Amino acid sequence: MGRGSETLYWVEEGRIPDARRLRIKRAQKEAGCPPLIWRETSAEQIVLEAAAVLRAGGLVAFPTETVYGLGASALDESAVQAIFVAKRRPADNPLIAHIAEYGQMEQLCGHVPSLAGKLAERFWPGPISILVPALPTLPLQLTAGLPQVAVRMPRHDLARRLIARTGVPIAAPSANLSGRPSPTEAEHVVADLGGRIAGIVDGGPCQVGIESTVVEIVEGTVVILRPGRISKEEIEAAGFHARYDEGSRSGDKPRSPGQKYRHYAPRAPLYLICGTDPTAVREELLRRVDEARARGLRAAALLSGPGPRPDADLVIALSESGDAGEAASLLYGALRACDDADMSIVLVEGFGRQEGAVALMNRLGKAAEDRVIFV
Ligand code: TXA
Ligand code: MG
């Protein structure tokens, strides 16, 4: 499928500043897709229209508190199949089913194991996806044939209203082309999927900025398959036993198929500079920026705290104060900015061991692959 189909673009009336409107139009032109069909109307009307498209088997990208999702009816086999085509997603990577209220679990899972139920009660709506036994009637591609289905109830109001109005669970991976950074603004979705999907709901920037924590319950323990905004410490503080999945670290056979793919990456090679002394990390970054530019490369520097400013072609402060949550919310936009500005090398400062940095470092590690420098 090319980029030739018409994509509806819903945005709340009076909610879109002119500068953002221009950025969206530029993204559309650069993507080479037909002009978007603008629908500026009330939130009520947006939910109504987008739900109708979803019910008819169409693909609609929508905002959640983590990243934008590419939605389709989770119970409609051909709609689910269309997600894989639009994203160019490998068929062995299952999707997360999104629900608006707990009662919708019935449509996905026969009996909810008690620990999964307790976890949901504590953290939903919110950025955590929980694996539960899948009903055998679900589309095969939703779970990639695995016995469990991942379920999440997002906290984002517009997302929940859209799912509720559609009346079925909504399958939604991140709304990017496979291998690209997840979209945290509607214009990122236009860049990747404009002309390839039926519609995009613009809800402004996503708050959290990285994808949900994915967990599985194994013998009374919450096993974290993908770290996210809800940390191991937070799960433990709520009275659960929790641990990270070893497979996802050693890389032999991750329990979450998505963990084995290179993700979250800009086009230019990304180098991650790590260390316990922020001054030494900054010094190494400055040195590498100068070295890259001396070789004629266009270098981007992504900073994780205060300190001397590098003389790079593009400098982005993920956080001025070293706050991992703030950095997470800006990370994917920054990686896309590196592509847009045609960088040939991206140098990023890592975050220390503070709580909340695990998910961020997981994503940075994947973007860097083996290009990690310890100082
Ligand atoms: O925050 C999020 O989770 C976003 C928003 C849109 O909700 N969605 C998202 O979906 O990140 P996606 O498809 O990009 O990532 C889903 C992850 C993948 O790593 C996948 O392998 C894993 O969840 N997953 C889904 N179903 C699974 C299953 N049945 N067993 C193991 N892992 C599963
Ligand atoms: Mg994804």
Tab-separated table of C-alpha atoms and ligand atoms in Angstrom:
chain	number	residue	atom	x	y	z
A	1	MET	CA	0.000	0.000	0.000
A	2	GLY	CA	1.376	3.423	-0.992
A	3	ARG	CA	0.532	6.851	0.330
A	4	GLY	CA	-2.263	7.680	-2.090
A	5	SER	CA	-5.411	7.399	0.013
A	6	GLU	CA	-7.165	10.352	1.619
A	7	THR	CA	-6.585	10.792	5.324
A	8	LEU	CA	-9.069	12.632	7.554
A	9	TYR	CA	-7.471	14.958	10.096
A	10	TRP	CA	-9.597	15.714	13.144
A	11	VAL	CA	-8.700	18.526	15.482
A	12	GLU	CA	-10.741	20.327	18.099
A	13	GLU	CA	-12.025	23.671	16.879
A	14	GLY	CA	-9.956	26.613	18.106
A	15	ARG	CA	-7.346	24.260	19.613
A	16	ILE	CA	-4.644	24.435	16.992
A	17	PRO	CA	-2.094	27.252	16.937
A	18	ASP	CA	-1.108	28.525	13.459
A	19	ALA	CA	2.526	27.419	13.896
A	20	ARG	CA	1.440	23.823	14.484
A	21	ARG	CA	-0.980	23.923	11.555
A	22	LEU	CA	1.929	24.937	9.325
A	23	ARG	CA	4.133	22.137	10.676
A	24	ILE	CA	1.410	19.604	9.939
A	25	LYS	CA	0.983	20.869	6.384
A	26	ARG	CA	4.741	20.747	5.876
A	27	ALA	CA	4.844	17.163	7.189
A	28	GLN	CA	2.097	16.236	4.708
A	29	LYS	CA	3.994	17.784	1.766
A	30	GLU	CA	7.262	16.126	2.739
A	31	ALA	CA	5.518	12.780	3.130
A	32	GLY	CA	4.218	13.136	-0.418
A	33	CYS	CA	0.687	12.130	0.534
A	34	PRO	CA	-2.498	13.842	-0.754
A	35	PRO	CA	-3.623	16.941	1.191
A	36	LEU	CA	-5.247	15.984	4.491
A	37	ILE	CA	-9.005	16.394	4.789
A	38	TRP	CA	-9.296	18.810	7.726
A	39	ARG	CA	-12.185	18.331	10.135
A	40	GLU	CA	-12.153	21.058	12.772
A	41	THR	CA	-15.055	20.415	15.081
A	42	SER	CA	-16.056	19.647	18.691
A	43	ALA	CA	-14.471	16.799	20.669
A	44	GLU	CA	-17.910	15.182	20.785
A	45	GLN	CA	-18.191	15.201	16.992
A	46	ILE	CA	-14.601	13.975	16.527
A	47	VAL	CA	-15.287	10.976	18.755
A	48	LEU	CA	-18.495	10.246	16.859
A	49	GLU	CA	-16.895	10.401	13.407
A	50	ALA	CA	-13.678	8.561	14.300
A	51	ALA	CA	-15.627	5.793	16.062
A	52	ALA	CA	-17.737	5.314	12.915
A	53	VAL	CA	-14.566	4.853	10.830
A	54	LEU	CA	-13.199	2.322	13.346
A	55	ARG	CA	-16.471	0.389	13.440
A	56	ALA	CA	-16.398	0.157	9.646
A	57	GLY	CA	-12.963	-1.503	9.827
A	58	GLY	CA	-10.858	1.623	9.113
A	59	LEU	CA	-7.552	2.601	10.731
A	60	VAL	CA	-7.520	5.709	12.943
A	61	ALA	CA	-4.495	7.088	14.790
A	62	PHE	CA	-5.356	8.640	18.152
A	63	PRO	CA	-3.526	10.167	21.123
A	64	THR	CA	-2.895	8.344	24.395
A	65	GLU	CA	-0.938	9.550	27.435
A	66	THR	CA	2.116	7.559	26.282
A	67	VAL	CA	2.377	7.846	22.470
A	68	TYR	CA	-0.057	8.006	19.536
A	69	GLY	CA	-1.643	4.635	18.742
A	70	LEU	CA	-2.730	3.268	15.358
A	71	GLY	CA	-6.210	1.947	16.142
A	72	ALA	CA	-8.418	-0.708	14.569
A	73	SER	CA	-11.190	-2.898	15.943
A	74	ALA	CA	-9.399	-5.655	17.878
A	75	LEU	CA	-12.156	-8.124	17.008
A	76	ASP	CA	-12.069	-7.527	13.244
A	77	GLU	CA	-9.549	-9.809	11.589
A	78	SER	CA	-9.067	-7.778	8.411
A	79	ALA	CA	-8.794	-4.476	10.325
A	80	VAL	CA	-6.088	-6.000	12.526
A	81	GLN	CA	-4.329	-7.298	9.425
A	82	ALA	CA	-4.451	-3.787	7.909
A	83	ILE	CA	-2.466	-2.411	10.879
A	84	PHE	CA	0.448	-4.702	10.025
A	85	VAL	CA	0.363	-3.601	6.383
A	86	ALA	CA	0.161	0.148	7.127
A	87	LYS	CA	3.013	0.025	9.678
A	88	ARG	CA	5.064	-2.587	7.791
A	89	ARG	CA	5.127	-4.460	11.075
A	90	PRO	CA	6.596	-7.979	11.318
A	91	ALA	CA	3.711	-10.457	11.680
A	92	ASP	CA	5.213	-12.109	14.771
A	93	ASN	CA	4.881	-8.949	16.882
A	94	PRO	CA	1.518	-8.905	18.718
A	95	LEU	CA	-0.620	-5.827	19.446
A	96	ILE	CA	-1.999	-4.263	22.627
A	97	ALA	CA	-5.811	-4.201	22.931
A	98	HIS	CA	-7.117	-0.961	24.479
A	99	ILE	CA	-10.292	-0.808	26.547
A	100	ALA	CA	-12.345	2.061	27.984
A	101	GLU	CA	-13.842	0.273	30.989
A	102	TYR	CA	-13.116	-2.903	32.870
A	103	GLY	CA	-16.220	-4.694	31.574
A	104	GLN	CA	-14.641	-4.835	28.104
A	105	MET	CA	-12.109	-7.403	29.388
A	106	GLU	CA	-14.842	-9.973	28.716
A	107	GLN	CA	-14.419	-9.434	25.000
A	108	LEU	CA	-10.726	-10.386	25.201
A	109	CYS	CA	-10.237	-12.786	28.068
A	110	GLY	CA	-12.524	-15.406	29.602
A	111	HIS	CA	-11.439	-15.408	33.215
A	112	VAL	CA	-9.156	-12.642	34.498
A	113	PRO	CA	-6.509	-14.119	36.851
A	114	SER	CA	-6.849	-12.466	40.265
A	115	LEU	CA	-3.389	-10.855	40.353
A	116	ALA	CA	-3.888	-9.362	36.901
A	117	GLY	CA	-7.226	-7.992	38.107
A	118	LYS	CA	-5.606	-6.441	41.184
A	119	LEU	CA	-2.850	-4.864	39.121
A	120	ALA	CA	-5.426	-3.404	36.730
A	121	GLU	CA	-7.463	-2.075	39.630
A	122	ARG	CA	-4.412	-0.337	41.051
A	123	PHE	CA	-2.898	1.116	37.851
A	124	TRP	CA	-5.723	1.553	35.310
A	125	PRO	CA	-6.439	3.811	33.654
A	126	GLY	CA	-2.727	4.332	33.048
A	127	PRO	CA	0.441	3.460	31.128
A	128	ILE	CA	0.662	-0.267	31.887
A	129	SER	CA	-0.289	-3.178	29.592
A	130	ILE	CA	-1.126	-6.476	31.273
A	131	LEU	CA	-0.959	-9.914	29.614
A	132	VAL	CA	-4.026	-12.087	30.249
A	133	PRO	CA	-5.168	-15.410	28.724
A	134	ALA	CA	-6.608	-14.692	25.269
A	135	LEU	CA	-10.038	-15.876	24.134
A	136	PRO	CA	-9.525	-18.431	21.338
A	137	THR	CA	-11.916	-16.462	19.116
A	138	LEU	CA	-9.630	-13.408	18.852
A	139	PRO	CA	-7.987	-12.645	15.487
A	140	LEU	CA	-4.803	-14.684	15.280
A	141	GLN	CA	-2.670	-11.691	14.317
A	142	LEU	CA	-3.731	-9.698	17.385
A	143	THR	CA	-1.707	-12.038	19.605
A	144	ALA	CA	0.596	-13.336	16.862
A	145	GLY	CA	-0.667	-16.763	17.850
A	146	LEU	CA	0.536	-16.448	21.471
A	147	PRO	CA	-1.751	-17.720	24.255
A	148	GLN	CA	-2.009	-14.315	25.959
A	149	VAL	CA	-3.292	-10.928	24.885
A	150	ALA	CA	-1.863	-7.607	26.151
A	151	VAL	CA	-4.562	-5.229	27.457
A	152	ARG	CA	-4.370	-1.602	28.510
A	153	MET	CA	-6.870	1.024	29.639
A	154	PRO	CA	-5.351	4.395	28.677
A	155	ARG	CA	-5.712	7.416	30.940
A	156	HIS	CA	-6.107	9.867	28.054
A	157	ASP	CA	-9.683	11.176	28.044
A	158	LEU	CA	-10.132	11.432	24.271
A	159	ALA	CA	-8.720	7.902	23.822
A	160	ARG	CA	-11.137	6.406	26.341
A	161	ARG	CA	-14.109	8.255	24.884
A	162	LEU	CA	-13.203	7.038	21.401
A	163	ILE	CA	-12.880	3.411	22.531
A	164	ALA	CA	-16.135	3.601	24.512
A	165	ARG	CA	-18.005	5.052	21.557
A	166	THR	CA	-16.628	2.411	19.170
A	167	GLY	CA	-17.952	-0.242	21.543
A	168	VAL	CA	-15.178	-2.796	20.968
A	169	PRO	CA	-11.592	-3.100	22.248
A	170	ILE	CA	-9.195	-1.206	19.987
A	171	ALA	CA	-5.941	-2.824	18.878
A	172	ALA	CA	-3.284	-0.117	18.770
A	173	PRO	CA	0.458	-0.341	18.296
A	174	SER	CA	2.394	2.920	18.275
A	175	ALA	CA	1.401	4.893	15.149
A	176	ASN	CA	4.849	4.960	13.496
A	177	LEU	CA	6.328	3.020	10.607
A	178	SER	CA	8.103	-0.020	12.053
A	179	GLY	CA	11.614	0.906	13.213
A	180	ARG	CA	10.932	4.659	13.469
A	181	PRO	CA	10.585	6.462	16.811
A	182	SER	CA	7.057	6.288	18.257
A	183	PRO	CA	4.955	9.394	17.523
A	184	THR	CA	4.375	11.789	20.396
A	185	GLU	CA	2.631	14.454	18.289
A	186	ALA	CA	0.063	14.176	15.500
A	187	GLU	CA	2.500	15.607	12.946
A	188	HIS	CA	4.788	12.597	13.539
A	189	VAL	CA	1.875	10.375	12.526
A	190	VAL	CA	1.334	12.443	9.364
A	191	ALA	CA	5.020	12.027	8.495
A	192	ASP	CA	4.920	8.219	8.821
A	193	LEU	CA	1.359	7.227	7.951
A	194	GLY	CA	-0.346	10.122	6.104
A	195	GLY	CA	-2.044	8.696	2.993
A	196	ARG	CA	-1.779	5.151	4.397
A	197	ILE	CA	-4.599	5.282	6.978
A	198	ALA	CA	-8.204	6.537	7.106
A	199	GLY	CA	-7.821	9.152	9.828
A	200	ILE	CA	-5.748	10.912	12.485
A	201	VAL	CA	-7.139	12.445	15.681
A	202	ASP	CA	-4.914	15.329	16.836
A	203	GLY	CA	-4.893	15.597	20.625
A	204	GLY	CA	-1.702	17.642	20.996
A	205	PRO	CA	1.576	16.314	22.434
A	206	CYS	CA	1.592	13.123	24.545
A	207	GLN	CA	2.478	13.624	28.196
A	208	VAL	CA	4.519	10.544	29.042
A	209	GLY	CA	6.314	10.253	25.706
A	210	ILE	CA	7.431	6.613	25.878
A	211	GLU	CA	5.342	3.473	25.543
A	212	SER	CA	3.554	1.675	28.375
A	213	THR	CA	5.144	-0.804	30.759
A	214	VAL	CA	4.298	-4.318	29.487
A	215	VAL	CA	3.924	-6.976	32.196
A	216	GLU	CA	3.114	-10.656	32.509
A	217	ILE	CA	2.133	-12.453	35.720
A	218	VAL	CA	4.292	-15.542	36.337
A	219	GLU	CA	3.728	-17.597	39.492
A	220	GLY	CA	2.590	-14.674	41.588
A	221	THR	CA	5.268	-12.275	40.318
A	222	VAL	CA	4.814	-9.297	38.006
A	223	VAL	CA	7.412	-9.774	35.269
A	224	ILE	CA	8.295	-6.604	33.357
A	225	LEU	CA	8.726	-7.430	29.667
A	226	ARG	CA	9.098	-3.809	28.576
A	227	PRO	CA	9.955	-1.062	31.096
A	228	GLY	CA	7.806	2.067	30.978
A	229	ARG	CA	6.560	5.017	32.971
A	230	ILE	CA	5.186	2.739	35.709
A	231	SER	CA	8.397	1.493	37.284
A	232	LYS	CA	9.302	-1.733	39.081
A	233	GLU	CA	9.582	0.294	42.303
A	234	GLU	CA	6.070	1.668	41.867
A	235	ILE	CA	4.665	-1.823	41.286
A	236	GLU	CA	6.480	-3.080	44.390
A	237	ALA	CA	5.287	-0.118	46.459
A	238	ALA	CA	1.742	-1.187	45.592
A	239	GLY	CA	2.433	-4.538	47.284
A	240	PHE	CA	3.309	-6.772	44.309
A	241	HIS	CA	6.443	-8.854	43.766
A	242	ALA	CA	8.127	-7.615	40.585
A	243	ARG	CA	11.169	-8.391	38.459
A	244	TYR	CA	12.507	-7.679	34.985
A	245	ASP	CA	12.292	-10.391	32.346
A	246	GLU	CA	15.775	-11.838	31.872
A	247	GLY	CA	15.110	-12.841	28.244
A	248	SER	CA	14.542	-9.243	27.246
A	249	ARG	CA	17.967	-8.373	28.618
A	250	SER	CA	20.077	-11.269	27.442
A	251	GLY	CA	18.362	-11.017	24.077
A	252	ASP	CA	18.120	-14.779	23.469
A	253	LYS	CA	14.348	-15.215	23.341
A	254	PRO	CA	12.426	-12.254	24.686
A	255	ARG	CA	8.938	-13.060	26.020
A	256	SER	CA	7.761	-9.874	24.363
A	257	PRO	CA	8.490	-10.241	20.642
A	258	GLY	CA	8.734	-6.468	20.158
A	259	GLN	CA	11.838	-6.348	22.346
A	260	LYS	CA	13.987	-8.086	19.757
A	261	TYR	CA	13.619	-5.494	17.008
A	262	ARG	CA	15.724	-2.368	16.614
A	263	HIS	CA	13.375	0.445	17.527
A	264	TYR	CA	13.178	4.058	18.335
A	265	ALA	CA	16.065	4.947	16.091
A	266	PRO	CA	16.843	8.060	14.066
A	267	ARG	CA	18.396	7.410	10.632
A	268	ALA	CA	21.840	8.604	11.704
A	269	PRO	CA	23.920	6.363	13.994
A	270	LEU	CA	23.283	7.228	17.635
A	271	TYR	CA	26.015	7.044	20.268
A	272	LEU	CA	25.005	6.805	23.925
A	273	ILE	CA	27.536	8.180	26.416
A	274	CYS	CA	27.101	6.791	29.939
A	275	GLY	CA	28.848	7.290	33.262
A	276	THR	CA	28.282	8.096	36.908
A	277	ASP	CA	30.057	11.471	36.735
A	278	PRO	CA	27.998	13.982	34.692
A	279	THR	CA	31.024	16.250	34.202
A	280	ALA	CA	33.017	13.432	32.600
A	281	VAL	CA	30.034	12.505	30.418
A	282	ARG	CA	29.721	16.097	29.179
A	283	GLU	CA	33.470	16.297	28.496
A	284	GLU	CA	33.329	13.129	26.406
A	285	LEU	CA	30.311	14.496	24.514
A	286	LEU	CA	32.101	17.798	23.760
A	287	ARG	CA	35.174	15.915	22.580
A	288	ARG	CA	33.171	13.616	20.292
A	289	VAL	CA	31.128	16.480	18.852
A	290	ASP	CA	34.330	18.365	17.949
A	291	GLU	CA	35.891	15.228	16.506
A	292	ALA	CA	32.810	14.475	14.371
A	293	ARG	CA	32.610	18.017	13.049
A	294	ALA	CA	36.338	18.007	12.255
A	295	ARG	CA	35.568	15.003	10.032
A	296	GLY	CA	32.910	17.054	8.268
A	297	LEU	CA	29.928	15.295	9.882
A	298	ARG	CA	26.735	17.067	10.873
A	299	ALA	CA	26.509	16.318	14.590
A	300	ALA	CA	23.551	16.510	16.962
A	301	ALA	CA	23.952	16.585	20.759
A	302	LEU	CA	21.141	15.551	23.100
A	303	LEU	CA	21.839	16.755	26.642
A	304	SER	CA	20.596	15.282	29.897
A	305	GLY	CA	21.489	18.065	32.334
A	306	PRO	CA	23.316	21.345	32.943
A	307	GLY	CA	26.905	22.069	31.823
A	308	PRO	CA	28.904	23.666	29.007
A	309	ARG	CA	27.082	23.788	25.673
A	310	PRO	CA	28.547	21.744	22.809
A	311	ASP	CA	29.367	23.374	19.487
A	312	ALA	CA	27.110	21.003	17.520
A	313	ASP	CA	24.909	21.534	14.447
A	314	LEU	CA	21.839	20.735	16.532
A	315	VAL	CA	21.651	20.900	20.327
A	316	ILE	CA	18.578	19.647	22.193
A	317	ALA	CA	18.253	19.669	25.990
A	318	LEU	CA	16.192	16.597	26.872
A	319	SER	CA	16.184	18.051	30.366
A	320	GLU	CA	17.966	21.100	31.785
A	321	SER	CA	17.827	19.623	35.273
A	322	GLY	CA	18.518	15.914	34.686
A	323	ASP	CA	14.893	14.863	35.083
A	324	ALA	CA	14.303	11.493	33.356
A	325	GLY	CA	10.529	11.932	33.097
A	326	GLU	CA	10.911	15.229	31.294
A	327	ALA	CA	13.567	13.726	29.016
A	328	ALA	CA	11.285	10.782	28.199
A	329	SER	CA	8.522	13.123	27.082
A	330	LEU	CA	10.917	14.877	24.667
A	331	LEU	CA	13.045	11.955	23.457
A	332	TYR	CA	11.163	10.733	20.381
A	333	GLY	CA	10.470	14.247	19.106
A	334	ALA	CA	14.195	14.970	19.471
A	335	LEU	CA	15.179	11.842	17.505
A	336	ARG	CA	12.815	12.880	14.703
A	337	ALA	CA	14.254	16.415	14.774
A	338	CYS	CA	17.706	14.860	14.145
A	339	ASP	CA	16.327	13.226	10.993
A	340	ASP	CA	14.538	16.381	9.859
A	341	ALA	CA	17.764	18.379	10.208
A	342	ASP	CA	19.742	15.713	8.282
A	343	MET	CA	22.204	14.861	11.008
A	344	SER	CA	24.880	12.305	10.212
A	345	ILE	CA	25.705	11.450	13.837
A	346	VAL	CA	23.708	11.777	17.069
A	347	LEU	CA	25.482	11.914	20.447
A	348	VAL	CA	23.304	11.435	23.524
A	349	GLU	CA	24.088	11.688	27.226
A	350	GLY	CA	22.744	8.817	29.324
A	351	PHE	CA	20.880	9.194	32.581
A	352	GLY	CA	22.200	7.834	35.864
A	353	ARG	CA	20.500	5.344	38.135
A	354	GLN	CA	17.716	7.579	39.331
A	355	GLU	CA	14.297	5.972	39.622
A	356	GLY	CA	12.356	6.519	36.446
A	357	ALA	CA	15.430	6.396	34.202
A	358	VAL	CA	15.163	2.646	33.472
A	359	ALA	CA	12.587	2.985	30.678
A	360	LEU	CA	14.377	5.943	29.132
A	361	MET	CA	17.733	4.113	29.153
A	362	ASN	CA	16.035	1.023	27.677
A	363	ARG	CA	14.850	3.078	24.681
A	364	LEU	CA	18.187	4.870	24.308
A	365	GLY	CA	20.000	1.543	24.488
A	366	LYS	CA	17.877	0.164	21.663
A	367	ALA	CA	18.429	3.247	19.529
A	368	ALA	CA	22.203	2.976	20.116
A	369	GLU	CA	22.425	-0.823	19.613
A	370	ASP	CA	26.086	-1.506	20.425
A	371	ARG	CA	27.256	2.115	20.171
A	372	VAL	CA	27.400	2.673	23.930
A	373	ILE	CA	30.392	4.492	25.406
A	374	PHE	CA	31.214	4.223	29.117
A	375	VAL	CA	33.313	6.951	30.729
B	1	TXA	O1	1.974	2.847	25.309
B	1	TXA	C1	1.777	1.905	24.541
B	1	TXA	O2	1.827	0.732	24.892
B	1	TXA	C2	1.397	2.265	23.086
B	1	TXA	C3	0.067	3.011	23.094
B	1	TXA	C4	-0.479	3.244	21.728
B	1	TXA	O3	-0.853	2.356	23.916
B	1	TXA	N1	1.357	1.076	22.280
B	1	TXA	C5	2.499	0.397	21.936
B	1	TXA	O4	2.266	-0.713	21.144
B	1	TXA	O5	3.584	0.734	22.277
B	1	TXA	P1	3.434	-1.465	20.355
B	1	TXA	O6	2.724	-2.414	19.475
B	1	TXA	O7	4.309	-0.484	19.699
B	1	TXA	O8	4.166	-2.292	21.441
B	1	TXA	C6	3.545	-3.441	22.026
B	1	TXA	C7	4.551	-4.275	22.777
B	1	TXA	C8	5.465	-5.015	21.847
B	1	TXA	O9	6.776	-5.021	22.397
B	1	TXA	C9	4.865	-6.399	21.823
B	1	TXA	O10	5.814	-7.387	21.496
B	1	TXA	C10	4.327	-6.558	23.240
B	1	TXA	O11	3.859	-5.263	23.558
B	1	TXA	N2	3.205	-7.495	23.299
B	1	TXA	C11	1.948	-7.316	22.841
B	1	TXA	N3	1.208	-8.419	23.002
B	1	TXA	C12	1.993	-9.342	23.587
B	1	TXA	C13	1.808	-10.702	23.978
B	1	TXA	N4	0.646	-11.328	23.804
B	1	TXA	N5	2.849	-11.349	24.542
B	1	TXA	C14	4.034	-10.720	24.713
B	1	TXA	N6	4.281	-9.438	24.344
B	1	TXA	C15	3.283	-8.749	23.784
B	2	MG	MG	5.890	0.406	18.779
